[in-house]
Amino acid sequence: DQQVKQNSPSLSVQEGRISILNCDYTNSMFDYFLWYKKYPAEGPTFLISISSIKDKNEDGRFTVFLNKSAKHLSLHIVPSQPGDSAVYFCAASETGGGNKLTFGTGTQLKVEL
Amino acid sequence: DTAVSQTPKYLVTQMGNDKSIKCEQNLGHDTMYWYKQDSKKFLKIMFSYNNKELIINETVPNRFSPKSPDKAHLNLHINSLELGDSAVYFCASSQDGGVFEQYFGPGTRLTVT
């Protein structure tokens, strides 16, 4: 029973354009959401997070949007750069849950020149 | 000055053996975690420790035993290794007291033959 889903296993975008990565969740108790970026043979690297009391959080080229009613979040990267090519994982946790992260299966982003 | 380090990076061993993976963090965090990434790239939490106390223990065979000698270290010992234990194991750490981003180590790729 996968509580966090990333339905697109891969995404290809041209350099300079916007990348939009999507994530859906089923557990309404989740109240904190994170995006991680992972390069091959490395550990996931924290990118950006959002609390359920917000619907948007922005950090430089990265913006995360949260739609609680739809149980959906998305990560926007603009402009996309070749160095952004990596696997992006969405993760969720709930207050009082011991900070346990439940991860999606990841989306492989490829930014082409 | 690696924040979260793991040793070894690669581990190849035969079925039935016992092996350990070590993890250390120099971030001053109180909570440490072990995650398993299986062949389908799905990242799933196994354990978490807070100040040497077990907080999260997911449905993991009791052949897996975490050990935390101090809050900066969380080692994973695996007895009687099985083929299905082949995976990448990630250690992570975070601050205590709520939901916070976790910082991951580079991973240990375990191959059981």
mmCIF file of C-alpha atoms in Angstrom:
data_model
loop_
_atom_site.group_PDB
_atom_site.id
_atom_site.type_symbol
_atom_site.label_atom_id
_atom_site.label_comp_id
_atom_site.label_asym_id
_atom_site.label_seq_id
_atom_site.Cartn_x
_atom_site.Cartn_y
_atom_site.Cartn_z
ATOM 1 C CA ASP A 1 0.000 0.000 0.000
ATOM 2 C CA GLN A 2 1.963 2.943 -1.321
ATOM 3 C CA GLN A 3 0.987 6.111 0.471
ATOM 4 C CA VAL A 4 3.155 8.420 -1.628
ATOM 5 C CA LYS A 5 3.101 8.039 -5.384
ATOM 6 C CA GLN A 6 5.055 9.555 -8.203
ATOM 7 C CA ASN A 7 3.290 8.338 -11.298
ATOM 8 C CA SER A 8 5.849 9.576 -13.809
ATOM 9 C CA PRO A 9 8.980 7.455 -13.668
ATOM 10 C CA SER A 10 10.781 9.817 -16.032
ATOM 11 C CA LEU A 11 10.622 13.317 -17.435
ATOM 12 C CA SER A 12 12.654 14.976 -20.152
ATOM 13 C CA VAL A 13 12.895 18.766 -20.401
ATOM 14 C CA GLN A 14 14.951 21.188 -22.448
ATOM 15 C CA GLU A 15 17.475 23.406 -20.726
ATOM 16 C CA GLY A 16 15.962 26.734 -19.731
ATOM 17 C CA ARG A 17 12.399 25.420 -19.664
ATOM 18 C CA ILE A 18 10.298 24.574 -16.623
ATOM 19 C CA SER A 19 10.383 21.110 -15.069
ATOM 20 C CA ILE A 20 7.276 20.046 -13.174
ATOM 21 C CA LEU A 21 7.443 16.949 -11.020
ATOM 22 C CA ASN A 22 4.285 15.622 -9.437
ATOM 23 C CA CYS A 23 3.494 13.657 -6.315
ATOM 24 C CA ASP A 24 0.264 12.338 -4.833
ATOM 25 C CA TYR A 25 -0.378 11.017 -1.351
ATOM 26 C CA THR A 26 -3.205 9.120 0.285
ATOM 27 C CA ASN A 27 -2.565 9.531 4.021
ATOM 28 C CA SER A 28 -4.420 12.610 5.260
ATOM 29 C CA MET A 29 -2.292 12.605 8.424
ATOM 30 C CA PHE A 30 0.773 13.707 6.461
ATOM 31 C CA ASP A 31 1.523 17.328 7.292
ATOM 32 C CA TYR A 32 5.076 17.871 6.121
ATOM 33 C CA PHE A 33 6.387 17.226 2.655
ATOM 34 C CA LEU A 34 9.877 17.191 1.242
ATOM 35 C CA TRP A 35 11.641 16.834 -2.068
ATOM 36 C CA TYR A 36 14.966 15.105 -2.364
ATOM 37 C CA LYS A 37 17.329 14.933 -5.303
ATOM 38 C CA LYS A 38 19.524 11.916 -5.890
ATOM 39 C CA TYR A 39 22.482 11.425 -8.175
ATOM 40 C CA PRO A 40 23.723 7.898 -8.999
ATOM 41 C CA ALA A 41 25.841 6.296 -6.267
ATOM 42 C CA GLU A 42 25.062 9.113 -3.833
ATOM 43 C CA GLY A 43 22.586 9.539 -1.019
ATOM 44 C CA PRO A 44 19.436 11.646 -1.433
ATOM 45 C CA THR A 45 20.025 15.363 -0.903
ATOM 46 C CA PHE A 46 17.368 17.540 0.693
ATOM 47 C CA LEU A 47 16.019 20.135 -1.729
ATOM 48 C CA ILE A 48 12.959 21.888 -0.359
ATOM 49 C CA SER A 49 10.077 21.256 2.013
ATOM 50 C CA ILE A 50 6.607 22.535 2.770
ATOM 51 C CA SER A 51 4.367 22.372 5.789
ATOM 52 C CA SER A 52 0.670 21.666 5.358
ATOM 53 C CA ILE A 53 -0.157 25.134 6.690
ATOM 54 C CA LYS A 54 1.261 26.591 3.495
ATOM 55 C CA ASP A 55 0.419 26.055 -0.134
ATOM 56 C CA LYS A 56 3.654 27.305 -1.646
ATOM 57 C CA ASN A 57 7.305 27.487 -0.721
ATOM 58 C CA GLU A 58 10.000 28.930 -2.910
ATOM 59 C CA ASP A 59 13.774 28.655 -2.787
ATOM 60 C CA GLY A 60 15.651 30.083 -5.730
ATOM 61 C CA ARG A 61 14.799 28.124 -8.852
ATOM 62 C CA PHE A 62 12.751 25.593 -6.869
ATOM 63 C CA THR A 63 9.126 26.021 -5.844
ATOM 64 C CA VAL A 64 6.923 23.449 -4.189
ATOM 65 C CA PHE A 65 3.138 23.716 -4.381
ATOM 66 C CA LEU A 66 0.785 21.855 -2.080
ATOM 67 C CA ASN A 67 -2.893 21.203 -2.794
ATOM 68 C CA LYS A 68 -4.215 19.572 0.364
ATOM 69 C CA SER A 69 -7.718 18.976 -0.917
ATOM 70 C CA ALA A 70 -6.333 17.043 -3.872
ATOM 71 C CA LYS A 71 -3.560 15.467 -1.771
ATOM 72 C CA HIS A 72 -1.139 16.569 -4.429
ATOM 73 C CA LEU A 73 2.145 18.389 -4.487
ATOM 74 C CA SER A 74 4.443 19.452 -7.247
ATOM 75 C CA LEU A 75 7.983 20.677 -7.616
ATOM 76 C CA HIS A 76 8.709 23.340 -10.204
ATOM 77 C CA ILE A 77 12.237 23.965 -11.373
ATOM 78 C CA VAL A 78 12.741 27.033 -13.497
ATOM 79 C CA PRO A 79 14.878 27.484 -15.434
ATOM 80 C CA SER A 80 15.984 23.869 -15.694
ATOM 81 C CA GLN A 81 19.712 23.239 -15.984
ATOM 82 C CA PRO A 82 21.643 20.149 -17.100
ATOM 83 C CA GLY A 83 22.948 19.732 -13.526
ATOM 84 C CA ASP A 84 19.367 19.213 -12.409
ATOM 85 C CA SER A 85 19.343 15.826 -14.142
ATOM 86 C CA ALA A 86 18.810 13.376 -11.299
ATOM 87 C CA VAL A 87 16.134 11.270 -9.622
ATOM 88 C CA TYR A 88 13.699 13.338 -7.574
ATOM 89 C CA PHE A 89 11.938 11.774 -4.618
ATOM 90 C CA CYS A 90 8.883 13.158 -2.925
ATOM 91 C CA ALA A 91 8.575 12.298 0.783
ATOM 92 C CA ALA A 92 6.000 12.895 3.486
ATOM 93 C CA SER A 93 5.833 12.713 7.258
ATOM 94 C CA GLU A 94 3.344 13.404 10.021
ATOM 95 C CA THR A 95 3.806 15.265 13.287
ATOM 96 C CA GLY A 96 4.193 12.754 16.089
ATOM 97 C CA GLY A 97 5.254 10.039 13.685
ATOM 98 C CA GLY A 98 8.860 10.030 14.832
ATOM 99 C CA ASN A 99 9.889 12.002 11.744
ATOM 100 C CA LYS A 100 9.472 8.856 9.665
ATOM 101 C CA LEU A 101 9.692 9.722 5.983
ATOM 102 C CA THR A 102 7.517 7.863 3.510
ATOM 103 C CA PHE A 103 9.016 8.130 0.054
ATOM 104 C CA GLY A 104 7.592 7.989 -3.441
ATOM 105 C CA THR A 105 9.275 5.854 -6.084
ATOM 106 C CA GLY A 106 11.059 8.759 -7.702
ATOM 107 C CA THR A 107 11.043 10.535 -11.058
ATOM 108 C CA GLN A 108 14.124 10.536 -13.256
ATOM 109 C CA LEU A 109 14.537 14.048 -14.646
ATOM 110 C CA LYS A 110 16.704 14.562 -17.691
ATOM 111 C CA VAL A 111 17.487 18.111 -18.741
ATOM 112 C CA GLU A 112 18.682 18.194 -22.321
ATOM 113 C CA LEU A 113 20.798 20.835 -23.976
ATOM 114 C CA ASP B 1 34.067 17.107 6.661
ATOM 115 C CA THR B 2 31.377 14.702 5.460
ATOM 116 C CA ALA B 3 28.145 15.236 7.375
ATOM 117 C CA VAL B 4 26.849 11.648 7.316
ATOM 118 C CA SER B 5 29.315 8.915 6.446
ATOM 119 C CA GLN B 6 28.880 5.182 5.985
ATOM 120 C CA THR B 7 31.344 2.329 5.721
ATOM 121 C CA PRO B 8 31.782 0.308 3.685
ATOM 122 C CA LYS B 9 30.428 1.749 0.437
ATOM 123 C CA TYR B 10 30.269 -1.690 -1.168
ATOM 124 C CA LEU B 11 29.839 -5.033 0.556
ATOM 125 C CA VAL B 12 29.759 -8.371 -1.234
ATOM 126 C CA THR B 13 29.199 -11.443 0.875
ATOM 127 C CA GLN B 14 27.738 -14.932 0.785
ATOM 128 C CA MET B 15 24.432 -16.152 2.078
ATOM 129 C CA GLY B 16 24.486 -17.082 5.724
ATOM 130 C CA ASN B 17 27.219 -14.648 6.707
ATOM 131 C CA ASP B 18 26.907 -11.902 9.329
ATOM 132 C CA LYS B 19 27.902 -8.375 8.398
ATOM 133 C CA SER B 20 27.815 -4.846 9.806
ATOM 134 C CA ILE B 21 27.463 -1.418 8.250
ATOM 135 C CA LYS B 22 28.654 1.612 10.187
ATOM 136 C CA CYS B 23 27.232 5.113 10.156
ATOM 137 C CA GLU B 24 28.489 8.312 11.731
ATOM 138 C CA GLN B 25 27.163 11.864 11.645
ATOM 139 C CA ASN B 26 28.977 15.038 12.696
ATOM 140 C CA LEU B 27 25.960 17.338 12.499
ATOM 141 C CA GLY B 28 25.151 17.177 16.189
ATOM 142 C CA HIS B 29 21.774 15.615 15.407
ATOM 143 C CA ASP B 30 19.886 13.602 17.977
ATOM 144 C CA THR B 31 18.063 11.243 15.640
ATOM 145 C CA MET B 32 19.474 8.722 13.176
ATOM 146 C CA TYR B 33 17.790 6.384 10.718
ATOM 147 C CA TRP B 34 18.368 3.400 8.465
ATOM 148 C CA TYR B 35 16.609 3.140 5.118
ATOM 149 C CA LYS B 36 16.658 0.358 2.549
ATOM 150 C CA GLN B 37 16.429 0.994 -1.180
ATOM 151 C CA ASP B 38 15.429 -2.178 -2.975
ATOM 152 C CA SER B 39 15.888 -3.229 -6.585
ATOM 153 C CA LYS B 40 12.811 -1.223 -7.580
ATOM 154 C CA LYS B 41 14.476 1.895 -6.142
ATOM 155 C CA PHE B 42 11.868 2.135 -3.393
ATOM 156 C CA LEU B 43 13.290 3.831 -0.265
ATOM 157 C CA LYS B 44 11.770 2.484 2.936
ATOM 158 C CA ILE B 45 12.570 3.247 6.535
ATOM 159 C CA MET B 46 13.802 0.413 8.722
ATOM 160 C CA PHE B 47 14.744 1.971 12.067
ATOM 161 C CA SER B 48 15.256 5.251 13.831
ATOM 162 C CA TYR B 49 17.090 6.044 17.041
ATOM 163 C CA ASN B 50 16.857 9.148 19.169
ATOM 164 C CA ASN B 51 19.679 9.656 21.650
ATOM 165 C CA LYS B 52 20.480 5.943 21.553
ATOM 166 C CA GLU B 53 16.851 4.959 22.085
ATOM 167 C CA LEU B 54 14.920 2.987 19.454
ATOM 168 C CA ILE B 55 11.997 5.080 18.182
ATOM 169 C CA ILE B 56 10.898 3.471 14.927
ATOM 170 C CA ASN B 57 11.126 -0.227 14.180
ATOM 171 C CA GLU B 58 9.331 -1.078 10.966
ATOM 172 C CA THR B 59 8.483 -4.604 9.961
ATOM 173 C CA VAL B 60 12.051 -5.757 9.555
ATOM 174 C CA PRO B 61 13.271 -9.339 10.142
ATOM 175 C CA ASN B 62 14.944 -9.688 13.523
ATOM 176 C CA ARG B 63 18.112 -10.709 11.686
ATOM 177 C CA PHE B 64 18.592 -6.941 11.388
ATOM 178 C CA SER B 65 19.750 -5.300 14.596
ATOM 179 C CA PRO B 66 20.647 -1.625 14.881
ATOM 180 C CA LYS B 67 23.118 -0.575 17.529
ATOM 181 C CA SER B 68 23.740 2.972 18.695
ATOM 182 C CA PRO B 69 26.836 3.313 20.897
ATOM 183 C CA ASP B 70 26.301 7.094 21.087
ATOM 184 C CA LYS B 71 24.074 9.633 19.398
ATOM 185 C CA ALA B 72 26.588 10.237 16.600
ATOM 186 C CA HIS B 73 26.720 6.593 15.522
ATOM 187 C CA LEU B 74 24.134 4.092 14.363
ATOM 188 C CA ASN B 75 25.403 0.759 13.101
ATOM 189 C CA LEU B 76 23.399 -1.927 11.352
ATOM 190 C CA HIS B 77 24.197 -5.564 11.989
ATOM 191 C CA ILE B 78 22.696 -8.241 9.784
ATOM 192 C CA ASN B 79 22.789 -11.926 10.722
ATOM 193 C CA SER B 80 22.370 -14.913 8.418
ATOM 194 C CA LEU B 81 22.294 -12.864 5.242
ATOM 195 C CA GLU B 82 19.808 -13.852 2.539
ATOM 196 C CA LEU B 83 19.697 -13.109 -1.182
ATOM 197 C CA GLY B 84 16.753 -10.762 -0.615
ATOM 198 C CA ASP B 85 18.865 -8.569 1.639
ATOM 199 C CA SER B 86 20.739 -7.312 -1.417
ATOM 200 C CA ALA B 87 19.961 -3.606 -1.607
ATOM 201 C CA VAL B 88 21.413 -0.181 -0.953
ATOM 202 C CA TYR B 89 21.246 0.820 2.702
ATOM 203 C CA PHE B 90 21.186 4.501 3.594
ATOM 204 C CA CYS B 91 21.850 6.043 6.945
ATOM 205 C CA ALA B 92 20.349 9.463 7.727
ATOM 206 C CA SER B 93 20.158 11.926 10.600
ATOM 207 C CA SER B 94 17.978 14.835 11.639
ATOM 208 C CA GLN B 95 17.338 17.247 14.453
ATOM 209 C CA ASP B 96 14.968 16.202 17.169
ATOM 210 C CA GLY B 97 11.698 17.694 18.250
ATOM 211 C CA GLY B 98 9.392 17.530 15.290
ATOM 212 C CA VAL B 99 9.444 17.033 11.585
ATOM 213 C CA PHE B 100 12.725 18.024 10.047
ATOM 214 C CA GLU B 101 14.619 17.299 6.896
ATOM 215 C CA GLN B 102 16.878 14.302 7.087
ATOM 216 C CA TYR B 103 20.429 14.263 5.820
ATOM 217 C CA PHE B 104 21.532 11.088 4.122
ATOM 218 C CA GLY B 105 24.809 9.258 3.857
ATOM 219 C CA PRO B 106 26.169 8.020 0.514
ATOM 220 C CA GLY B 107 24.739 4.541 0.901
ATOM 221 C CA THR B 108 26.165 1.036 1.212
ATOM 222 C CA ARG B 109 25.475 -1.332 -1.645
ATOM 223 C CA LEU B 110 25.115 -4.820 -0.182
ATOM 224 C CA THR B 111 25.253 -7.779 -2.550
ATOM 225 C CA VAL B 112 24.524 -11.229 -1.191
ATOM 226 C CA THR B 113 25.591 -14.123 -3.433
#
